[in-house]
XYZ file of C-alpha atoms in Angstrom:
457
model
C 2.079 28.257 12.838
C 4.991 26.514 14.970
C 7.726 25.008 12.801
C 8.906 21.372 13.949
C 12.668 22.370 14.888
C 15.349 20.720 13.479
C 16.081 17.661 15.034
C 19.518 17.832 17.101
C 19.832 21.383 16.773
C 17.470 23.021 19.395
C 17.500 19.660 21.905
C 17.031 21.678 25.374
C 20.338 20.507 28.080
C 17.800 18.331 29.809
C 16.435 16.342 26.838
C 20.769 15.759 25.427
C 21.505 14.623 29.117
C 18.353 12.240 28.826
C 18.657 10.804 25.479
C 21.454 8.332 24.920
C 22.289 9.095 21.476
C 20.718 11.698 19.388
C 19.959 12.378 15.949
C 21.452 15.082 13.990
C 21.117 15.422 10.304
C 24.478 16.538 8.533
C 23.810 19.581 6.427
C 23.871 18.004 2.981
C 22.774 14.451 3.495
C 19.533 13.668 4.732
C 21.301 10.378 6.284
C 21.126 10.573 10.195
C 24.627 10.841 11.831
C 24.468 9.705 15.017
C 26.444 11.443 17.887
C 26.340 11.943 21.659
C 27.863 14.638 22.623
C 28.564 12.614 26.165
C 30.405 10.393 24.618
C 32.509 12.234 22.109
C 35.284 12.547 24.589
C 36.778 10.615 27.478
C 37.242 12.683 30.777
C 40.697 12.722 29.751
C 39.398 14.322 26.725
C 40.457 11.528 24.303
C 37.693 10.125 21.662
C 35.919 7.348 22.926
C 37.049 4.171 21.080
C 33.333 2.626 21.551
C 31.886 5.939 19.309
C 34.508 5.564 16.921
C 33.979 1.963 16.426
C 30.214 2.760 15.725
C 31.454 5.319 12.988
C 33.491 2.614 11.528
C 31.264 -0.076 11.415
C 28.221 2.275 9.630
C 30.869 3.385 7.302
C 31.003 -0.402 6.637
C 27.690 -0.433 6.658
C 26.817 1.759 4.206
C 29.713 0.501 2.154
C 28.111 -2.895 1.563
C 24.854 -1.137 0.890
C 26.427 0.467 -1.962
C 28.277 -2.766 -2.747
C 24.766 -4.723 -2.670
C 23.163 -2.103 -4.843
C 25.864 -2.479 -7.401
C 25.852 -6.131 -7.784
C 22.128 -6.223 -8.060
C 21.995 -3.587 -10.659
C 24.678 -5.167 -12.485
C 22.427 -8.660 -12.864
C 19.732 -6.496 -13.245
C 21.513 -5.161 -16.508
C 23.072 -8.957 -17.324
C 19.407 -10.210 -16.989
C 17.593 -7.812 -19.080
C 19.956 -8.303 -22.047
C 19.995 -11.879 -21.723
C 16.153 -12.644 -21.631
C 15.282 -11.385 -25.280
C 17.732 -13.385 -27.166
C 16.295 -15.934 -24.405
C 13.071 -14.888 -26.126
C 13.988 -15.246 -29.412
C 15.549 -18.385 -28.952
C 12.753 -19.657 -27.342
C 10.321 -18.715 -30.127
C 12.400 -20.155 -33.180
C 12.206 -23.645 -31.247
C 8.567 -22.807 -31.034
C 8.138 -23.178 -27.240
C 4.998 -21.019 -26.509
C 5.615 -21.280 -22.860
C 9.031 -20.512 -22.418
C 8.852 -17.519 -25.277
C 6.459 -15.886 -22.695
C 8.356 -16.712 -19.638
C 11.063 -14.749 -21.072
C 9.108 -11.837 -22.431
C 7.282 -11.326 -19.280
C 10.611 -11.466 -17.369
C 12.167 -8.366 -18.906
C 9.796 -6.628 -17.076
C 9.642 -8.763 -14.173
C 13.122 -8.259 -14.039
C 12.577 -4.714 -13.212
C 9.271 -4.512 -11.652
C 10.514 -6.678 -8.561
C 13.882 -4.761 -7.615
C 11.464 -1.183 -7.994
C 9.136 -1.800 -5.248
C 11.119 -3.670 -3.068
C 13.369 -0.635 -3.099
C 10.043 1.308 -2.643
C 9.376 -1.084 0.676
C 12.165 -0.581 2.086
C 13.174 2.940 2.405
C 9.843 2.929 4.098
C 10.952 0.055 6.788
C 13.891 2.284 7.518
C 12.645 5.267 7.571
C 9.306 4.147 9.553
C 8.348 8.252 11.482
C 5.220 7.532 10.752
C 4.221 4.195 12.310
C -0.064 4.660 12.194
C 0.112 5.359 7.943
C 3.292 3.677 6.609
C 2.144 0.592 7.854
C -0.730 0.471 5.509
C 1.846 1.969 2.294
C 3.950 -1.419 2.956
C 0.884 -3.259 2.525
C -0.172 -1.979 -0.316
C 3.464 -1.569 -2.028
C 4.015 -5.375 -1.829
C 0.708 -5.954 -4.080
C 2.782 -5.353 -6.951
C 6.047 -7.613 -7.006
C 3.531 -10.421 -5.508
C 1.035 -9.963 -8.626
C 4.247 -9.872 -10.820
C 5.858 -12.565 -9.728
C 2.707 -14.899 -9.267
C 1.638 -14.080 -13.117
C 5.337 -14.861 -14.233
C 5.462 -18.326 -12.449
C 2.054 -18.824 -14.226
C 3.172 -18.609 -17.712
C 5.882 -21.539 -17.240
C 3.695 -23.964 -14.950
C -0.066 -22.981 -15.630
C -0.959 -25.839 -12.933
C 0.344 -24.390 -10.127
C -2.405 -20.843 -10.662
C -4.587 -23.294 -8.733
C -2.581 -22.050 -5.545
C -1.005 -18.585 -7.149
C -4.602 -17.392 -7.986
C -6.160 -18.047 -4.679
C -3.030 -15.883 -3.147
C -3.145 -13.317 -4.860
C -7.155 -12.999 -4.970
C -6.849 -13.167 -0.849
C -3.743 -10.470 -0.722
C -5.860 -8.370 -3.072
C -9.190 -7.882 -0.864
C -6.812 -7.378 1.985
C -5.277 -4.456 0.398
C -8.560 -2.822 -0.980
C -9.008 -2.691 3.464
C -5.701 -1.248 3.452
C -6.111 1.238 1.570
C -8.980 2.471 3.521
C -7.590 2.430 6.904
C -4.813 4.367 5.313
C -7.419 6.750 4.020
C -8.914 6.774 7.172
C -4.988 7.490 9.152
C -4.455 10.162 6.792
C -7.443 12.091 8.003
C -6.451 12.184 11.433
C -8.406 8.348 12.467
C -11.427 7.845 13.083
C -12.408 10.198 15.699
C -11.258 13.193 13.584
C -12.595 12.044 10.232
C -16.388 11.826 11.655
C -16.051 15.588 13.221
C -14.702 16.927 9.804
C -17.829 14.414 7.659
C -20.324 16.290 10.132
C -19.294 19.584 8.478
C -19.683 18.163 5.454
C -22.742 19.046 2.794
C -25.690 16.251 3.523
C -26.088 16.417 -0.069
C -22.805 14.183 -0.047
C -24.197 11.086 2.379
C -27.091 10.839 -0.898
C -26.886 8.090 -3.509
C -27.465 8.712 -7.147
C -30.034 6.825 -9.206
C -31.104 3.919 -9.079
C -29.354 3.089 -5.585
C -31.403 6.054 -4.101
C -34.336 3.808 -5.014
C -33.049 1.223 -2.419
C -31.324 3.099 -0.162
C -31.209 5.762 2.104
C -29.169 8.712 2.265
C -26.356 8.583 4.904
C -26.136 10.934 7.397
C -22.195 12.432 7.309
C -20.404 11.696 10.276
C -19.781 8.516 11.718
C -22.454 6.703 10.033
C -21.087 7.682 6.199
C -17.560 6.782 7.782
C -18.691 3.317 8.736
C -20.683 2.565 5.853
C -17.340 3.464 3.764
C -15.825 1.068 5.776
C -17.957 -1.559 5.590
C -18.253 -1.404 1.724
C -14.705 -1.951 1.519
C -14.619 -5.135 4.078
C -17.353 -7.018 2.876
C -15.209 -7.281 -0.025
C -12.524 -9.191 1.733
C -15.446 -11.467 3.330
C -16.661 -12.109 -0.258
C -13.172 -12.664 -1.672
C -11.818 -14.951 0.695
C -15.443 -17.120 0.184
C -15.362 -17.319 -3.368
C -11.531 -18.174 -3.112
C -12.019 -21.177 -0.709
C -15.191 -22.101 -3.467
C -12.547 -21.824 -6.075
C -9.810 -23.703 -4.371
C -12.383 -26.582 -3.565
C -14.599 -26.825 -6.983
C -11.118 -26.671 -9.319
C -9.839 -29.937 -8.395
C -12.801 -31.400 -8.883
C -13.679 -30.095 -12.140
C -16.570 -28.643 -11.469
C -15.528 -24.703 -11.425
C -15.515 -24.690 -15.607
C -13.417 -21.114 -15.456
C -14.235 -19.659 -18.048
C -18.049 -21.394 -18.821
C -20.697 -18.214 -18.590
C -23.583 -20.637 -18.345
C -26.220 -21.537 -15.946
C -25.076 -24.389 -14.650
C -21.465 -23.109 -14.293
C -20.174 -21.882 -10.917
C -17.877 -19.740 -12.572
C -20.826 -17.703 -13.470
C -22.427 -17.218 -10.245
C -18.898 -16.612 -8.646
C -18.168 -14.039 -11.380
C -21.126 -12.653 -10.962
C -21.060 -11.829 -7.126
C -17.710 -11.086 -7.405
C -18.841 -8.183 -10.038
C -21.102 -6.967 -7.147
C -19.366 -7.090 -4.499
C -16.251 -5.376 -6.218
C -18.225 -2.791 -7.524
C -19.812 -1.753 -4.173
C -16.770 -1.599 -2.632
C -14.963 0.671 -5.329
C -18.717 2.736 -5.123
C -17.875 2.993 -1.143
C -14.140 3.834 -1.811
C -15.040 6.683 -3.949
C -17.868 8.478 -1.643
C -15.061 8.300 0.714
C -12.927 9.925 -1.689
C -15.367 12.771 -2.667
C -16.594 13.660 0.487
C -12.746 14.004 1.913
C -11.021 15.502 -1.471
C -10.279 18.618 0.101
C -8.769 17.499 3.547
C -6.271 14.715 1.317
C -4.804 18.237 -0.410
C -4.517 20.491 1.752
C -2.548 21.700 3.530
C -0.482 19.273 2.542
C -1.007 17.211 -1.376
C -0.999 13.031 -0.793
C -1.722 13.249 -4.123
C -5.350 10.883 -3.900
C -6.235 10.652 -7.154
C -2.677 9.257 -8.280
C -3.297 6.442 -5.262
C -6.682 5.798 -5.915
C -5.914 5.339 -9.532
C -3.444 3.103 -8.690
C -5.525 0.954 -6.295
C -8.329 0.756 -8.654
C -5.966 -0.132 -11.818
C -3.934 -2.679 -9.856
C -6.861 -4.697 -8.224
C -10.310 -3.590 -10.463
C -8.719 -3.003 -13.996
C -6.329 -6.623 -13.478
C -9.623 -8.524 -12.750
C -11.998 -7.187 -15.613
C -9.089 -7.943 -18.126
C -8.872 -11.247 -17.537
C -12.760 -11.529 -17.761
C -12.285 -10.140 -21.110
C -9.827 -12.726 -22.156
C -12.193 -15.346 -21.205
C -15.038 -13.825 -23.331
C -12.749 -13.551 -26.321
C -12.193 -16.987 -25.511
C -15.974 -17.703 -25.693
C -16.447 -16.132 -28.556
C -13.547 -17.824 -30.670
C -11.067 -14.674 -31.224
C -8.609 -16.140 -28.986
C -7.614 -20.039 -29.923
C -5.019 -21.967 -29.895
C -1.311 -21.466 -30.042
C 1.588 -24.202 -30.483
C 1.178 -26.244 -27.221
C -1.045 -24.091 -25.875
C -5.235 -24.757 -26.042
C -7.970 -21.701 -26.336
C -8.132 -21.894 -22.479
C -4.133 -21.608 -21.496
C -3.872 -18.700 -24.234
C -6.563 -16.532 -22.733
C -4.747 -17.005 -19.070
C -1.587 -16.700 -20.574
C -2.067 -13.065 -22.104
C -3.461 -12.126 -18.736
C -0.808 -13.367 -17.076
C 1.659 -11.401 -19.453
C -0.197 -8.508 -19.524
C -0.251 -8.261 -15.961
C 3.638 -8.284 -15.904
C 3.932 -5.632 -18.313
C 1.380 -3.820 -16.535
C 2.690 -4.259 -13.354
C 6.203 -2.160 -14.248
C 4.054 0.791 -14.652
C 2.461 0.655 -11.654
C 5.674 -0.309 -9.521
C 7.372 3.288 -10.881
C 3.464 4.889 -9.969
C 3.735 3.586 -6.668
C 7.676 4.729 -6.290
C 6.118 8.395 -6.513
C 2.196 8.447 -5.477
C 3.216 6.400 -2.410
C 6.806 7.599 -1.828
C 8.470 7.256 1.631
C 9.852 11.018 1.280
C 6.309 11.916 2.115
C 6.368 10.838 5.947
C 9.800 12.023 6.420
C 10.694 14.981 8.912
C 10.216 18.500 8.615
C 14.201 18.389 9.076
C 14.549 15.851 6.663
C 12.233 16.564 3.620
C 11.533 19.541 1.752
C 7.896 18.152 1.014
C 6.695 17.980 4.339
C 8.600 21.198 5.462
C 5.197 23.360 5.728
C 2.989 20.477 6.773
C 1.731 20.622 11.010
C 1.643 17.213 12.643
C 0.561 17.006 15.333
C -0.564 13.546 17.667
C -3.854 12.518 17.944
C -3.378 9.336 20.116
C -0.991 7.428 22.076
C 1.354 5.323 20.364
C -0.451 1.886 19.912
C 2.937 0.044 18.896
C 6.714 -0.445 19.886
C 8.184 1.321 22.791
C 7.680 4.843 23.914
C 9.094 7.292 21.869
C 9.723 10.733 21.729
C 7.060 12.600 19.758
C 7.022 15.968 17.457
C 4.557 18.112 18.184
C 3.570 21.276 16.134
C 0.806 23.322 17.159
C -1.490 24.664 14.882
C -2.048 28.167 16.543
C 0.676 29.575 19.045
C -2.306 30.863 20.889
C -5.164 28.801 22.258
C -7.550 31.688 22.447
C -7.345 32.163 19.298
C -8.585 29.512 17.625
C -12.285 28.558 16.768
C -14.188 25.573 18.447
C -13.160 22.196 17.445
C -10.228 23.329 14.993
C -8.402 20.638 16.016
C -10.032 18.777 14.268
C -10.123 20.977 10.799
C -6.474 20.044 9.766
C -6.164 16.137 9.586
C -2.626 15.451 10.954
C -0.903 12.503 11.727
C 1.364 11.315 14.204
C 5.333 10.938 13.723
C 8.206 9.865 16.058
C 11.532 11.691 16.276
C 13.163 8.726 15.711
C 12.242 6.114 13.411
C 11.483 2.734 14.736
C 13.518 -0.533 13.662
C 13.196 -2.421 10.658
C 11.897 -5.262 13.233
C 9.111 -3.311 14.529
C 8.084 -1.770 11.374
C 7.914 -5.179 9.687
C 5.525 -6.598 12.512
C 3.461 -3.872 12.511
C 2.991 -3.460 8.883
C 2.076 -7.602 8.821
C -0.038 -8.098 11.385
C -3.380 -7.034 10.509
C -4.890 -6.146 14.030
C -7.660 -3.248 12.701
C -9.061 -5.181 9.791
C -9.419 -8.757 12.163
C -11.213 -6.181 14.738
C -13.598 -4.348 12.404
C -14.646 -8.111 10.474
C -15.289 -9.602 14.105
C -17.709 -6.541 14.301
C -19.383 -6.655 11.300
C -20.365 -10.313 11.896
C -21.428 -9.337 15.414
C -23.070 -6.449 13.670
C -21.477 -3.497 15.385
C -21.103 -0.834 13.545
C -18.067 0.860 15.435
């Protein structure tokens, strides 16, 4: 095995005298100094006054970070022990909505600032360009369910445009979340070599989907079909939204109604269906590539699957159940507030309180220490990378490469493809760049333009 080197410490004369300004990790700070050893002196061996005005201004720099930081956590801490005498207050005058505005704050109130935080020390520390794009996807799910359930609870009329957000951001992470499956097994290429190894016994379905349909053959075909479960859900979603959006207004959605001749029910109904085959799809893809997501190195799967499927499957059957209890007469009336607007109240403030836990889960299951440099992070210290592709975004970069075997002759057939690896630049890319690449959804408008064309690749 071939260790990455340490960045700035074993740069070769040519690469120092090609590089304008090179990256070299101070010994106990995993913050990036940067220095040019070209520049460090004038030819009359004075410092340059351009390099020490850099110094200067990212002393600065990280001086108002720490300011920033300060005076947020200090309203943070102002905040949370204002809101429950807020609470209280709120309560005693016997205002319903306002009492659970300010509950649900207190842990909005921290939520928000935790995954933002989360979002971005990935922007700036963006090495791995092909995978963290898909973590920042996924990581703003939470403050934007948070946030859109909080608003709710103060003016319930406006979930006629917070609900259809957050139902359209949801589908379009459950396709996030595969693609970054997908990245994290080396793309699609490598991922149908490794499925071909795989058992048959894995493309089979269990009863009673076996009755209607067929096993799939690993490789590419049990890749796509994975794929494809988890993007018809998006189609589905953004359907029944635009149904939603359209019907609501009118007053002929009836949330809520399970009848016959409610929409609701039909809408729940295919909803249930198509949500369920895609979490069926998501976890065949998660069996059959188990092994390959821990070793060699742990991205800890079952911590983000869990995640995925409490934040997006769990959130929608509770607020099913709310309705039900509704139906059935446990939940009624409080104060101001009729059967209906308590139901999608406590789902509203159970999705705050819910959403704190998952904002410190995400801080760890998708941490940005985990696409970090060899030189830079002790968990990825003993993990090859290597590139599978070209570099699809931003400007060239130099690349890392560390070889799986010293010697070629060595290895077997095809073990290239064995270890999934992905691909990581030296530097990382600007908070610009990462931004527009982790926004624009290029792969998922690609792959839904096939599937109506009905190409399967």
């Amino acid at each position: 095995m071939v260790q990455a080197e340490h960045f700035g410490s074993a740069h070769s004369a040519k690469s120092q005298a090609s590089l304008p300004a090179t990256h070299v990790l101070s010994v106990d700070s995993r913050i990036p100094l940067l220095t040019n050893s070209n520049h460090q002196q004038s030819a009359s061996g004075n410092l340059d006054t351009s390099h020490v005005s850099g110094i200067k201004w990212a002393n600065y720099h990280i001086s108002f970070r720490s300011a920033a930081g300060t005076l947020l956590a200090t309203a943070s801490v102002i905040f949370l022990a204002a809101i429950p005498c807020l609470a209280v207050v709120s309560a005693r005058a016997g205002s319903v909505s306002w009492t659970s505005f300010f509950v649900a704050g207190f842990f909005v109130v921290m939520t928000v600032p935790i995954s933002v935080a989360s979002i971005v020390f990935h922007l700036t520390h963006w090495f791995a360009p092909d995978v963290q794009k898909y973590v920042v996807r996924i990581l703003w799910m939470v403050p934007l369910y948070s946030l859109t359930s909080w608003s709710s609870l103060l003016l319930q009329p406006i979930t006629v445009y917070t609900e259809p957000l957050r139902d359209l951001y949801e589908a379009y992470v459950i396709s996030s979340f595969v693609y970054y499956m997908i990245a994290l097994l080396g793309g699609e290429d490598a991922l149908s070599i490794s499925l071909e190894r795989k058992a048959p016994s894995l493309g089979e379905h269990p009863w009673p989907l076996r009755m209607v349909l067929s096993r799939w053959n690993m490789g590419e075909e049990f890749m796509v079909q994975c794929k494809t479960g988890a993007l018809q859900f998006i189609v589905v979603k953004s359907i029944t939204t635009v149904i939603y959006v359209v019907l609501t207004p009118l007053g002929l959605y009836s949330e809520g109604s399970f009848n016959l001749r409610s929409v609701f029910t039909y809408v729940s109904l295919i909803l249930s269906v198509s949500m369920g085959w895609a979490m069926y799809c998501l976890v065949k893809l998660f069996v059959a590539t188990k092994e390959e997501l821990r070793s060699p190195k742990d991205w800890r799967p079952v911590g983000k699957f869990l995640c995925i499927k409490g934040v997006v499957f769990f959130t929608w059957w509770q607020g099913v159940l709310f309705l039900i209890l509704r139906n059935v007469g446990i939940i009624g009336p409080i104060g101001n507030w009729d059967a209906q607007n308590v139901a999608k109240g406590l789902q509203d403030l159970a999705v705050c309180v819910e959403m704190l836990a998952f904002a410190i889960a995400h801080n760890f299951t998708f941490s940005y220490r985990d696409y970090l440099l060899d030189s830079t992070s002790e968990t990825t210290s003993t993990t090859p990378y290597r590139e599978l592709s070209p570099p699809s975004i931003g400007e060239d970069f130099e690349r890392r490469h560390v070889s799986l075997d010293d010697d070629p002759a060595k290895r077997p057939p095809s073990s290239l493809n064995l270890v999934p690896s992905i691909r990581q630049v030296s530097a990382p890319m600007s908070v610009k760049q990462a931004i527009w690449s982790s926004t624009v959804p290029k792969e998922t408008i690609s792959d839904i333009a096939k599937l109506g064309r009905g190409v399967s690749s």
